[in-house]
Coordinates of C-alpha atoms and ligand atoms in Angstrom, one line a residue:
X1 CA 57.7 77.9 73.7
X2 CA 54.4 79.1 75.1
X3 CA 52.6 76.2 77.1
X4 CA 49.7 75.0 75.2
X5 CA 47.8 75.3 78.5
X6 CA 48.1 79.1 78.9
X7 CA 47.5 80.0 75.3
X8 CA 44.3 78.1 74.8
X9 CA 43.1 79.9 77.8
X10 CA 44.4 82.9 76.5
X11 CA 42.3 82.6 73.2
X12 CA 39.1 81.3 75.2
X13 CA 39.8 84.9 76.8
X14 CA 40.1 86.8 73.7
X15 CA 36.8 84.7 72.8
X16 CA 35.1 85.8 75.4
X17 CA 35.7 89.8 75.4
X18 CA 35.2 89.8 72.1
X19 CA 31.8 88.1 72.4
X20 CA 30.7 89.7 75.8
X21 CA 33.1 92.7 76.0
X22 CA 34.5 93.2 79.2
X23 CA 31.3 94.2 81.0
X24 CA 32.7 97.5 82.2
X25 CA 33.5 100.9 80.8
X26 CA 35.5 103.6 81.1
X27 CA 33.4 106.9 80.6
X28 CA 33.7 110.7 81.5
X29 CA 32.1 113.3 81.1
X30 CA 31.7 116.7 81.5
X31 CA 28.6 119.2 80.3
X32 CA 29.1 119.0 77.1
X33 CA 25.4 120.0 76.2
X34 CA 26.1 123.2 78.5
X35 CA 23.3 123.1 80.5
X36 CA 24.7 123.7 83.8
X37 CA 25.2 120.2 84.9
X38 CA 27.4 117.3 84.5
X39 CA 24.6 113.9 83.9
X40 CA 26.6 110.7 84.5
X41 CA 23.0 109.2 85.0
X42 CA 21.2 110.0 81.4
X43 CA 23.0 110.5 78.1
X44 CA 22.5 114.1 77.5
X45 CA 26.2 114.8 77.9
X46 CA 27.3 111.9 75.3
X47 CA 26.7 113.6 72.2
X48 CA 28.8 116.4 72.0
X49 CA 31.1 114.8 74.3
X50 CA 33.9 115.4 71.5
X51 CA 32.6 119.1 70.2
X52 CA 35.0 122.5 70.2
X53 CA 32.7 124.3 68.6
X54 CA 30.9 127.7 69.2
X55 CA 27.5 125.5 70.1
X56 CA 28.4 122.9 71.9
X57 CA 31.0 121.2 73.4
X58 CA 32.5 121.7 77.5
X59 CA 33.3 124.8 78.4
X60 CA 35.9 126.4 80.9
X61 CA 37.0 129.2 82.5
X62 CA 40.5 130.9 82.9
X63 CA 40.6 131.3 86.7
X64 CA 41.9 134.3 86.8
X65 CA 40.3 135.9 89.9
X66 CA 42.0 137.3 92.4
X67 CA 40.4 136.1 95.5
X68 CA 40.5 138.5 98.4
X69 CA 42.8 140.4 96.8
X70 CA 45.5 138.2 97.3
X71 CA 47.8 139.4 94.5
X72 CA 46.8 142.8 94.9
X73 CA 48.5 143.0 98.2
X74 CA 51.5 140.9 97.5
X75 CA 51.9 143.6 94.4
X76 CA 51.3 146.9 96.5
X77 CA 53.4 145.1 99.6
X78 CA 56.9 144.8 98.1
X79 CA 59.3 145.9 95.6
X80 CA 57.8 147.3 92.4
X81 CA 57.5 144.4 90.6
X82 CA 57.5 144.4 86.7
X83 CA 54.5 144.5 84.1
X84 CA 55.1 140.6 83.2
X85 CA 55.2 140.0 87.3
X86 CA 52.2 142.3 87.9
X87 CA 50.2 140.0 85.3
X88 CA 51.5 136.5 86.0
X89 CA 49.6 136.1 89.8
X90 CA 46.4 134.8 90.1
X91 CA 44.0 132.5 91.1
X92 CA 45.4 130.0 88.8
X93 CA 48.9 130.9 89.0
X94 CA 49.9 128.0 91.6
X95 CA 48.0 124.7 92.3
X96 CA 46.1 126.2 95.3
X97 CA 42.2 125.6 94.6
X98 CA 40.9 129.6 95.8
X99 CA 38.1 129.7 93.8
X100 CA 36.6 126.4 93.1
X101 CA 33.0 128.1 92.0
X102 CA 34.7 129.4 88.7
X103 CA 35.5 125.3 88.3
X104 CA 34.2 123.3 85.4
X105 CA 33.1 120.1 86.9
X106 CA 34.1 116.2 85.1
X107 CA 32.9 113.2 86.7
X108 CA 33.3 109.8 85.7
X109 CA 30.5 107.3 85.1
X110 CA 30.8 104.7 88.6
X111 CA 32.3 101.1 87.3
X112 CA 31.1 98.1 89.6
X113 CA 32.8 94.9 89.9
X114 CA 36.8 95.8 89.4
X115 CA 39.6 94.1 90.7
X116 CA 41.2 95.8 93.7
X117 CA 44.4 96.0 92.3
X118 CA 42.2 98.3 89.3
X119 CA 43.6 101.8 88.8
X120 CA 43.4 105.0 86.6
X121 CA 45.0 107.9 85.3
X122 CA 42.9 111.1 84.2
X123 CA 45.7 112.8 81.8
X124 CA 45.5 116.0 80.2
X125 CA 46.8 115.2 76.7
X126 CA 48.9 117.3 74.6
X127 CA 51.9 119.5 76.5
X128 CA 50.7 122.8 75.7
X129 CA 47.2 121.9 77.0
X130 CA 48.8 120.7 79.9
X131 CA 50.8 123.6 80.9
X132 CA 47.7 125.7 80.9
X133 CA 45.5 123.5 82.3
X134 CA 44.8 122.7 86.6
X135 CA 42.6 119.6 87.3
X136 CA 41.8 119.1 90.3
X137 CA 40.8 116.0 92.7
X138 CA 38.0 115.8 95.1
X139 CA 39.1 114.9 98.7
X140 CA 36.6 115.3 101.5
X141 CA 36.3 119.1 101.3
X142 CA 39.3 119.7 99.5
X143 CA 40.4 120.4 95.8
X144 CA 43.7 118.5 95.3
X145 CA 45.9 119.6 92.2
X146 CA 46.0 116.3 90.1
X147 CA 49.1 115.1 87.3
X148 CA 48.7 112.6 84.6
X149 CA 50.5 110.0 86.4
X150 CA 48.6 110.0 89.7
X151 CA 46.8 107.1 90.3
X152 CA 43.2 106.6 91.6
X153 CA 42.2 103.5 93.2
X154 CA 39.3 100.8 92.7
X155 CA 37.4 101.8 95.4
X156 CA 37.2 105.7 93.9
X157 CA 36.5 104.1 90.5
X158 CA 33.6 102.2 91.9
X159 CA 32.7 105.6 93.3
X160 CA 33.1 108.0 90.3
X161 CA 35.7 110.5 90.2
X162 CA 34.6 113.7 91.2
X163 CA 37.5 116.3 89.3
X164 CA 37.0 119.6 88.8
X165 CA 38.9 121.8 86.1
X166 CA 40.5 125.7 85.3
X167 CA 42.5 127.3 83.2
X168 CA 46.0 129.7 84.3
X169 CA 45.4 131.5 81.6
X170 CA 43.2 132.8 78.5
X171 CA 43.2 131.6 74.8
X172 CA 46.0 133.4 73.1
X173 CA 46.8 134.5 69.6
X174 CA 50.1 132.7 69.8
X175 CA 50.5 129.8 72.2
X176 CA 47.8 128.0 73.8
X177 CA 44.0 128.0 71.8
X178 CA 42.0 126.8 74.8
X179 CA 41.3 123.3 74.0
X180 CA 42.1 120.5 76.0
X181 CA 41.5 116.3 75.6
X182 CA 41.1 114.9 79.0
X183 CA 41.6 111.6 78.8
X184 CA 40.8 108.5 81.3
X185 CA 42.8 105.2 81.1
X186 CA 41.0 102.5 83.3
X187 CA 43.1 99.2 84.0
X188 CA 41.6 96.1 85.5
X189 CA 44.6 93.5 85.5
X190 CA 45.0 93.0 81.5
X191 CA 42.1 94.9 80.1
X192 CA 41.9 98.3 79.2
X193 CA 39.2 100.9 78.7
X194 CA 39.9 104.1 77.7
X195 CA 37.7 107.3 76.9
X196 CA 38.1 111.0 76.6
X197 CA 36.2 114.2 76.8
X198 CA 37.0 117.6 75.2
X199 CA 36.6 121.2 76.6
X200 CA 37.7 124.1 75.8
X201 CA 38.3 127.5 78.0
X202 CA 35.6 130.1 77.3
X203 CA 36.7 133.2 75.7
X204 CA 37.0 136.7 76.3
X205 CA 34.5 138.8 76.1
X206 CA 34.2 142.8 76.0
X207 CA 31.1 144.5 77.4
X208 CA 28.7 146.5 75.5
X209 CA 26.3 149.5 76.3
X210 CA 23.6 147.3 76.7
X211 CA 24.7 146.1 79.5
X212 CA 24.0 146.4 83.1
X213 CA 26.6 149.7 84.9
X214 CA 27.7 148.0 88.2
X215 CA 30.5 150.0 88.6
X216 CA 31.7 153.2 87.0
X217 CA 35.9 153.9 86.6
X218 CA 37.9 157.3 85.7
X219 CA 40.7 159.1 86.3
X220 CA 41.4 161.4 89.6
X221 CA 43.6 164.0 87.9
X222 CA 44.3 167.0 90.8
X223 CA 46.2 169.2 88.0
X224 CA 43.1 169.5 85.4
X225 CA 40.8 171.9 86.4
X226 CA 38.2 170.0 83.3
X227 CA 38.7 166.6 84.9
X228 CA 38.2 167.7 88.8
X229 CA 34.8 169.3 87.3
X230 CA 34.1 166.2 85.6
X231 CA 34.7 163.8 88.3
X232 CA 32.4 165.9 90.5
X233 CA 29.3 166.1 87.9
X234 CA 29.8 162.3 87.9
X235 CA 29.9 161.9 91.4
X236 CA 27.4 163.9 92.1
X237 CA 24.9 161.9 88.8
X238 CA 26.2 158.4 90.2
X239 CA 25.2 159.2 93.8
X240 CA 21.3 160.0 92.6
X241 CA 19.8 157.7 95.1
X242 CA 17.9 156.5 91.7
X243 CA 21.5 155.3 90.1
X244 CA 23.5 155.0 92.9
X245 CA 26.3 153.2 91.5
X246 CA 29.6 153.1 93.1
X247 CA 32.9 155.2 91.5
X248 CA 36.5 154.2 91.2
X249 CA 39.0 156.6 90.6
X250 CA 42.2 155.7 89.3
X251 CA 45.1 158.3 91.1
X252 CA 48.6 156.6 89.8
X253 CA 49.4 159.1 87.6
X254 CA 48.0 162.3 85.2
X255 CA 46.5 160.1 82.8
X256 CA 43.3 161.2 82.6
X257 CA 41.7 158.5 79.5
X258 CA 40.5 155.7 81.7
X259 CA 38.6 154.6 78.7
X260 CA 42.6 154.4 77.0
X261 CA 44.1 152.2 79.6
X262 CA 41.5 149.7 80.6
X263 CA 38.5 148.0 78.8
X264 CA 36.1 145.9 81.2
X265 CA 35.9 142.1 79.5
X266 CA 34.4 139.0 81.0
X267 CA 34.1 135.4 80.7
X268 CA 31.5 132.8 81.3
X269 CA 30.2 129.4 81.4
X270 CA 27.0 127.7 82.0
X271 CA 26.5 126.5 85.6
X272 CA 23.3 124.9 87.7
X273 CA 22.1 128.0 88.4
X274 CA 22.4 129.7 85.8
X275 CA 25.9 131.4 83.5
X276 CA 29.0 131.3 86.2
X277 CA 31.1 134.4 84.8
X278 CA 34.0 136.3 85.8
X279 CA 35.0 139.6 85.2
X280 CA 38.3 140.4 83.8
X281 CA 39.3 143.7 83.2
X282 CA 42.0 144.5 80.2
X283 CA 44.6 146.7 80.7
X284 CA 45.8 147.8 77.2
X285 CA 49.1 147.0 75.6
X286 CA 50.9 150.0 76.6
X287 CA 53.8 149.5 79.2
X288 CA 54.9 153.2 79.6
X289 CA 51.0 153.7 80.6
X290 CA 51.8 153.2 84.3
X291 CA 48.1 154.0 85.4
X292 CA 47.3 150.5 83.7
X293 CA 48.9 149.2 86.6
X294 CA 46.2 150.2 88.9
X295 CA 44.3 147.6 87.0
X296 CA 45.9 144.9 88.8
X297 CA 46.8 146.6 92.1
X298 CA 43.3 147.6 93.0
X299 CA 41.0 146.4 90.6
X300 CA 41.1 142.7 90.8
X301 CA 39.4 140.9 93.6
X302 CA 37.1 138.0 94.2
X303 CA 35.3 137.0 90.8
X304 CA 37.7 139.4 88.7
X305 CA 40.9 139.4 87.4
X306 CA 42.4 141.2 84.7
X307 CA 44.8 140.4 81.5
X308 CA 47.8 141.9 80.2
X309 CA 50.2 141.6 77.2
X310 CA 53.0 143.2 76.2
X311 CA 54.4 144.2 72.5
X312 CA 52.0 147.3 71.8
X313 CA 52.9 150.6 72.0
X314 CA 51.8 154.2 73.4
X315 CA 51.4 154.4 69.8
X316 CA 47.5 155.9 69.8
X317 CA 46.3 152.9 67.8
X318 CA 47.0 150.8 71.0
X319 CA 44.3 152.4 73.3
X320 CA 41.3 151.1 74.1
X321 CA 39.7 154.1 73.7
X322 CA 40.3 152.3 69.8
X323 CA 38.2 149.6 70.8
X324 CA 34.4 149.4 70.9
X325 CA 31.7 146.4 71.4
X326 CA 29.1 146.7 68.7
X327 CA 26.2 145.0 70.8
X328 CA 24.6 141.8 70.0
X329 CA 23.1 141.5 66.3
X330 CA 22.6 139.4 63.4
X331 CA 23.2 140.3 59.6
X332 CA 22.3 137.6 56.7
X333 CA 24.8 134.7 57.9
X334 CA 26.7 136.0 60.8
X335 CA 25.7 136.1 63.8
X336 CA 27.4 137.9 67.2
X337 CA 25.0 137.1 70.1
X338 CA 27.6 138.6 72.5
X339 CA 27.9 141.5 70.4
X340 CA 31.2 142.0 67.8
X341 CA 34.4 144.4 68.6
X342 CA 35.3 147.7 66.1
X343 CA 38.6 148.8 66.3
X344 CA 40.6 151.8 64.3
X345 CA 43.2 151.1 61.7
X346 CA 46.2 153.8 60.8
X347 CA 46.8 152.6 57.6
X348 CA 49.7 155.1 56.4
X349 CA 51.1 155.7 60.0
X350 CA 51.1 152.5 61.3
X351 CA 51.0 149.2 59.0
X352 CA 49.9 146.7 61.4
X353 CA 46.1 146.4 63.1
X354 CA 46.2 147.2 67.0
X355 CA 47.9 145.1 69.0
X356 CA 45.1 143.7 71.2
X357 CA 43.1 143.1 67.7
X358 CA 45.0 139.1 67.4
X359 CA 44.3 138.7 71.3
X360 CA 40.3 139.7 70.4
X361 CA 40.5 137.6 67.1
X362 CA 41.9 134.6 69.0
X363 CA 38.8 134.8 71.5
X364 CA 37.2 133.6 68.2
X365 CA 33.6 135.3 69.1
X366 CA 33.4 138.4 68.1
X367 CA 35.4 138.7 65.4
X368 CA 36.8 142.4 65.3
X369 CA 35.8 144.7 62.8
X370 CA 38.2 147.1 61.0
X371 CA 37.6 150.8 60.3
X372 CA 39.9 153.3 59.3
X373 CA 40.7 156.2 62.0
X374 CA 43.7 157.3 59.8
X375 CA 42.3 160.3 59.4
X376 CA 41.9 161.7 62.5
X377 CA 44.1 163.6 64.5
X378 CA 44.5 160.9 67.4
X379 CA 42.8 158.2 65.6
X380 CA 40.4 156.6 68.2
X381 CA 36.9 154.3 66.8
X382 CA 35.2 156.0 70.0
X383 CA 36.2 159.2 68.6
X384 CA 33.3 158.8 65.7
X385 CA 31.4 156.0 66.6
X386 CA 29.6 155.2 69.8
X387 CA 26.5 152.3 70.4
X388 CA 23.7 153.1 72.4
X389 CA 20.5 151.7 73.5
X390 CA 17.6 152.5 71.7
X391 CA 14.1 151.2 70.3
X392 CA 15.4 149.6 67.2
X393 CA 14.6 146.4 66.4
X394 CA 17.9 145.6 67.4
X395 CA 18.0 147.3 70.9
X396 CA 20.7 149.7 70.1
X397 CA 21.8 152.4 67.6
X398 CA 25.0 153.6 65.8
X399 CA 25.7 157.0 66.4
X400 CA 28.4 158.5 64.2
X401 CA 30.4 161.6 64.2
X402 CA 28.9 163.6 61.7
X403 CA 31.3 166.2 60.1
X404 CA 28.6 167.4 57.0
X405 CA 26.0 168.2 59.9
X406 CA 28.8 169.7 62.1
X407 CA 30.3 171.8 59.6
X408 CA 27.1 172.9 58.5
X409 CA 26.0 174.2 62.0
X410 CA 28.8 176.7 61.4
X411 CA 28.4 177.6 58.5
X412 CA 25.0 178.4 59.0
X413 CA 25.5 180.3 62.6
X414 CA 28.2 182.4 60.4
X415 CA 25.9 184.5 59.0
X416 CA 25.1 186.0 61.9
X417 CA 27.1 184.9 64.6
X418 CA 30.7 185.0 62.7
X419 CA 32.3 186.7 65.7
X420 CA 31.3 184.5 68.3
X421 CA 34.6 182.9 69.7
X422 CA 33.8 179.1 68.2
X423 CA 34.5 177.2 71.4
X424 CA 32.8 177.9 74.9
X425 CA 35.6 176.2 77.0
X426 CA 38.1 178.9 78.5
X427 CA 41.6 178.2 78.6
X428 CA 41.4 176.6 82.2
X429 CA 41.7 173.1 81.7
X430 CA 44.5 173.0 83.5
X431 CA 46.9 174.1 86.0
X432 CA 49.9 174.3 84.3
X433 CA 50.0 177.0 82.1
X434 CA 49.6 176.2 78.5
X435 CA 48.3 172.6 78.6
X436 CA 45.3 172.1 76.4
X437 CA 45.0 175.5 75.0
X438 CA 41.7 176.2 73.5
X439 CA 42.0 177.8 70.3
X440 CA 40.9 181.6 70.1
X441 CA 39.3 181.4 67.0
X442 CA 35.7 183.2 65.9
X443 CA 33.2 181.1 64.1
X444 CA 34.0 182.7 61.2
X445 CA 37.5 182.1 61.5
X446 CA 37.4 178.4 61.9
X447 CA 35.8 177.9 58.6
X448 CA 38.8 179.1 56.9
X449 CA 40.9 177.5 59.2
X450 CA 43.3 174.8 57.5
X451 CA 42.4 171.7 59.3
X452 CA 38.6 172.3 58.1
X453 CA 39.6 173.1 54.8
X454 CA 41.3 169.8 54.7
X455 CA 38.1 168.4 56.6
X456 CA 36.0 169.8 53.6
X457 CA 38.3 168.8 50.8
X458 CA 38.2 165.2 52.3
X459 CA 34.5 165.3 52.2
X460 CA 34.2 166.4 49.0
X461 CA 36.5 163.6 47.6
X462 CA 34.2 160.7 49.3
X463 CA 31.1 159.3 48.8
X464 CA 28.0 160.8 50.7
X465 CA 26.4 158.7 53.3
Ligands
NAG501 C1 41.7 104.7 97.6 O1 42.0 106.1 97.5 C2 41.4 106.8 98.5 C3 41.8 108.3 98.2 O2 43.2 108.5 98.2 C4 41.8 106.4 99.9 O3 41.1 107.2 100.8 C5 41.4 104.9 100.0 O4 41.8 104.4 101.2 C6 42.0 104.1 98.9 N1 41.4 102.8 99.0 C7 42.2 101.7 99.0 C8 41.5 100.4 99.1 O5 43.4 101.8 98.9
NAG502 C1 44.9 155.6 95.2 O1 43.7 154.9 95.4 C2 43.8 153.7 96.2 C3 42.5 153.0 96.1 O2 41.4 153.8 96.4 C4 44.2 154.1 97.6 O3 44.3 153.0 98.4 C5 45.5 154.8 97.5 O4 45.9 155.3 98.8 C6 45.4 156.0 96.6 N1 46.7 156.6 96.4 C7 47.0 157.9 96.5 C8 48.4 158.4 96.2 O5 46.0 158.7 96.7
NAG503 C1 48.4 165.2 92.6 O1 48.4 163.9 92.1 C2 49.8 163.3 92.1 C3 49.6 161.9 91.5 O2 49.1 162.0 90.2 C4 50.3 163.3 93.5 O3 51.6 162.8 93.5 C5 50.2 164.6 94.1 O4 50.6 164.6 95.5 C6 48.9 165.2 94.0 N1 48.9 166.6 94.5 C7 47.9 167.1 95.3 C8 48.1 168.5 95.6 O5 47.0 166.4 95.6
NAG504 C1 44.3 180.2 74.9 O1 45.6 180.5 75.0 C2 46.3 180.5 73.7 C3 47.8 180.7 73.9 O2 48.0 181.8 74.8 C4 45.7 181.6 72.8 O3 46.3 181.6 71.6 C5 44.2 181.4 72.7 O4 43.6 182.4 72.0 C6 43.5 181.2 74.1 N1 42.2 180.7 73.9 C7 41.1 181.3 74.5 C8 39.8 180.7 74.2 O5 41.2 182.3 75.2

């Protein structure tokens, strides 16, 4: 039997927090109206305090970095390590705060007039969110890695938490989407106050010719003669004390399609002075590609880090050079202010879509656009379409591979220059003998050549732009 006593006070309690409430409140918060700041003063954070959507809502970043080159070293110091191994360290890959300006910052709204024996949990809900996720702790100077079960005091309560929060890794087609429910469970002897705020990792985002060179990458390839030529003309155009923009060569191996093996991505989020964003560069799905590797042995360093994933092939659908960023645009509903990737399909040789096309998709911004590169020989998007600046109303213009125009140039130099050989380029490409043979056809003979017969025939069955 229950004492009368303690029960009548018990309901007088009841009584009383349901009339008065408990005159304290749990609430956090982070910047949910993305403007660069956390306000635990006003309320302009409340609203979309529970928003994953593209507008509004928290974001954060996967801190991927690799500051000082910390994992570069550790890489190029030891034993070769594997692809996976390559990819797995970074910033985020222990529960050492490097980098705490690529941080998301959540504080908690100060609560006056708790118990001492008050405490709190800030837990990351959902296991999957909280594999990925690092919160952090703010101690003095330091960023301390924080678990759901640790405990903050009364005092820090009446304070306001000061956490800070990063990703390990990017949103991924399968596994982890990027979302996660912080939650904050305040206990002041028996009552409870509980509240939650929702974020969600920013995406990944290819670049687009619109934007701003800072650095220009390719291939250092001592065994073509075309690619030492090229390397030089670029040097020489970079250094142009008007340019002057600084050149990386990659030197693992005699891949010479930079553009194949790496595509330069980033990822961003709002901060106080203005969008915080780290580069991150994407070496494509193609293991046997060894000069990938270079991607993460010498170009990550402080502010960018690069991404990785295995199941493509060296299958030409899986090069980036199949990858393009249409920049920013809008047509009748849609609308891609950070521009919207274009990738090849192979239809009849290869059933599926490229492999980095679900890693793209499930950055859920801009939404990749299929086109089918069946028909050419290697079967590249940047083989027939390329996006440049220009003064459209959009900024930029679609140039396209025009095979009508370009077979008509020949056909009309025929005439009178049938004999001419039909390429300029000598067979010196490269040093070994025999690589990259130019073909010694005239003008005149390429026409009847096969491959533009079948050009002409495949023309001729299509529709006319
Ligand atoms: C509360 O926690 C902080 C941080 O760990 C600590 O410095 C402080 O002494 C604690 N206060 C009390 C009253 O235990
Ligand atoms: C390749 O380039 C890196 C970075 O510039 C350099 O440190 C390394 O020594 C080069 N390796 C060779 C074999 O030239
Ligand atoms: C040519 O480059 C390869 C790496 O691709 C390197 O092993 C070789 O030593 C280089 N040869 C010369 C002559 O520089
Ligand atoms: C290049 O070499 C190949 C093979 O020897 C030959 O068929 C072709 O005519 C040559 N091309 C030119 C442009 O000399």
């Amino acid at each position: 039997m229950v004492p009368p006593m303690i029960s009548r006070r018990l309901v007088l309690a009841v009584l009383l927090l349901c009339r008065f409430g408990v005159g304290w409140k749990a609430d956090i918060r982070a910047d949910s109206n993305r403007d660069g700041r956390v306000d635990i003063d006003g309320n302009t954070d409340l609203a979309d305090k529970d928003e994953w959507s593209d507008l509004a809502g928290a974001l954060f970043l996967a801190n991927i970095g690799d500051t000082d080159g910390r994992c570069s070293q550790i890489a190029l110091s030891g034993d070769r390590l594997s692809d996976e191994a390559l990819a797995a360290c970074n910033d985020a890959s222990d529960d050492i705060q490097r980098s705490p300006g690529y941080m998301a910052l959540i504080r908690t709204v100060p609560i006056q007039g708790l118990e001492d024996g008050a405490w709190a949990n800030v837990q990351v809900t959902e296991e999957i969110s909280r594999k990925n996720v690092r919160l952090f702790r703010q101690e003095q100077d330091e960023w301390i890695i924080t678990t759901n079960d640790y405990k903050f005091n009364a005092s820090e309560l009446e304070a306001g938490l000061n956490l800070g929060i990063d990703a390990r890794d990017t949103r991924r087609p399968s596994g982890w989407d990027g979302r996660a429910q912080v939650h904050l469970h305040v206990q002041n002897e028996l009552e409870v106050q509980v509240d939650d705020v929702y974020l969600r990792v920013a995406p990944i985002l290819t670049s687009h010719h619109l934007m701003d060179v800072s650095e220009v990458l390719t291939a250092n390839v001592n065994d073509s003669k075309a690619q030492i030529k090229f390397v030089s003309d670029l040097r020489d155009i970079l250094n142009d004390p008007n340019l002057k923009k600084p050149l990386w060569l990659f030197n693992h191996s005699d891949d010479v399609w930079a553009q194949d093996f790496v595509e330069p991505a980033y990822t961003s989020m709002p901060g106080s002075e203005g969008p915080i964003t780290l580069e991150v560069m994407i070496r494509s799905s193609q293991g046997s590609r060894t000069a990938g590797r270079q991607v993460f042995e010498y170009l990550r360093k402080t502010g960018r880090g690069a991404v990785y994933s295995t199941g493509g092939t060296r299958n030409e659908i899986d090069s980036m050079g199949n990858l393009e960023t249409i920049p920013p645009y809008s047509f009748k509903d849609k609308s891609f202010p950070a521009g919207r990737i274009i990738e090849g399909s192979h239809a009849k040789s290869y059933p599926s879509y490229p492999h980095v096309y679900d890693y793209m998709k499930a950055q859920e911004f801009q939404e990749p656009l299929v086109l089918d590169t069946d028909w050419l020989a290697v079967g590249h998007v940047d083989e027939i379409v390329q996006f440049l600046p220009a003064n459209t109303p959009y900024g930029w213009a679609l140039y396209i591979a025009d095979l009508r125009a370009g077979i008509k140039i020949l056909e009309d130099a025929k005439e009178q220059h049938g004999d001419t050989p039909a390429f300029s380029r000598l067979n010196d490409t490269y040093t070994r003998e025999g690589l990259g043979d130019v073909p010694g056809l005239t003008i005149a003979e390429l026409l009847t050549d096969k491959l533009i017969s079948a050009t002409k025939d495949l023309l001729r069955n299509s529709t006319p732009s």
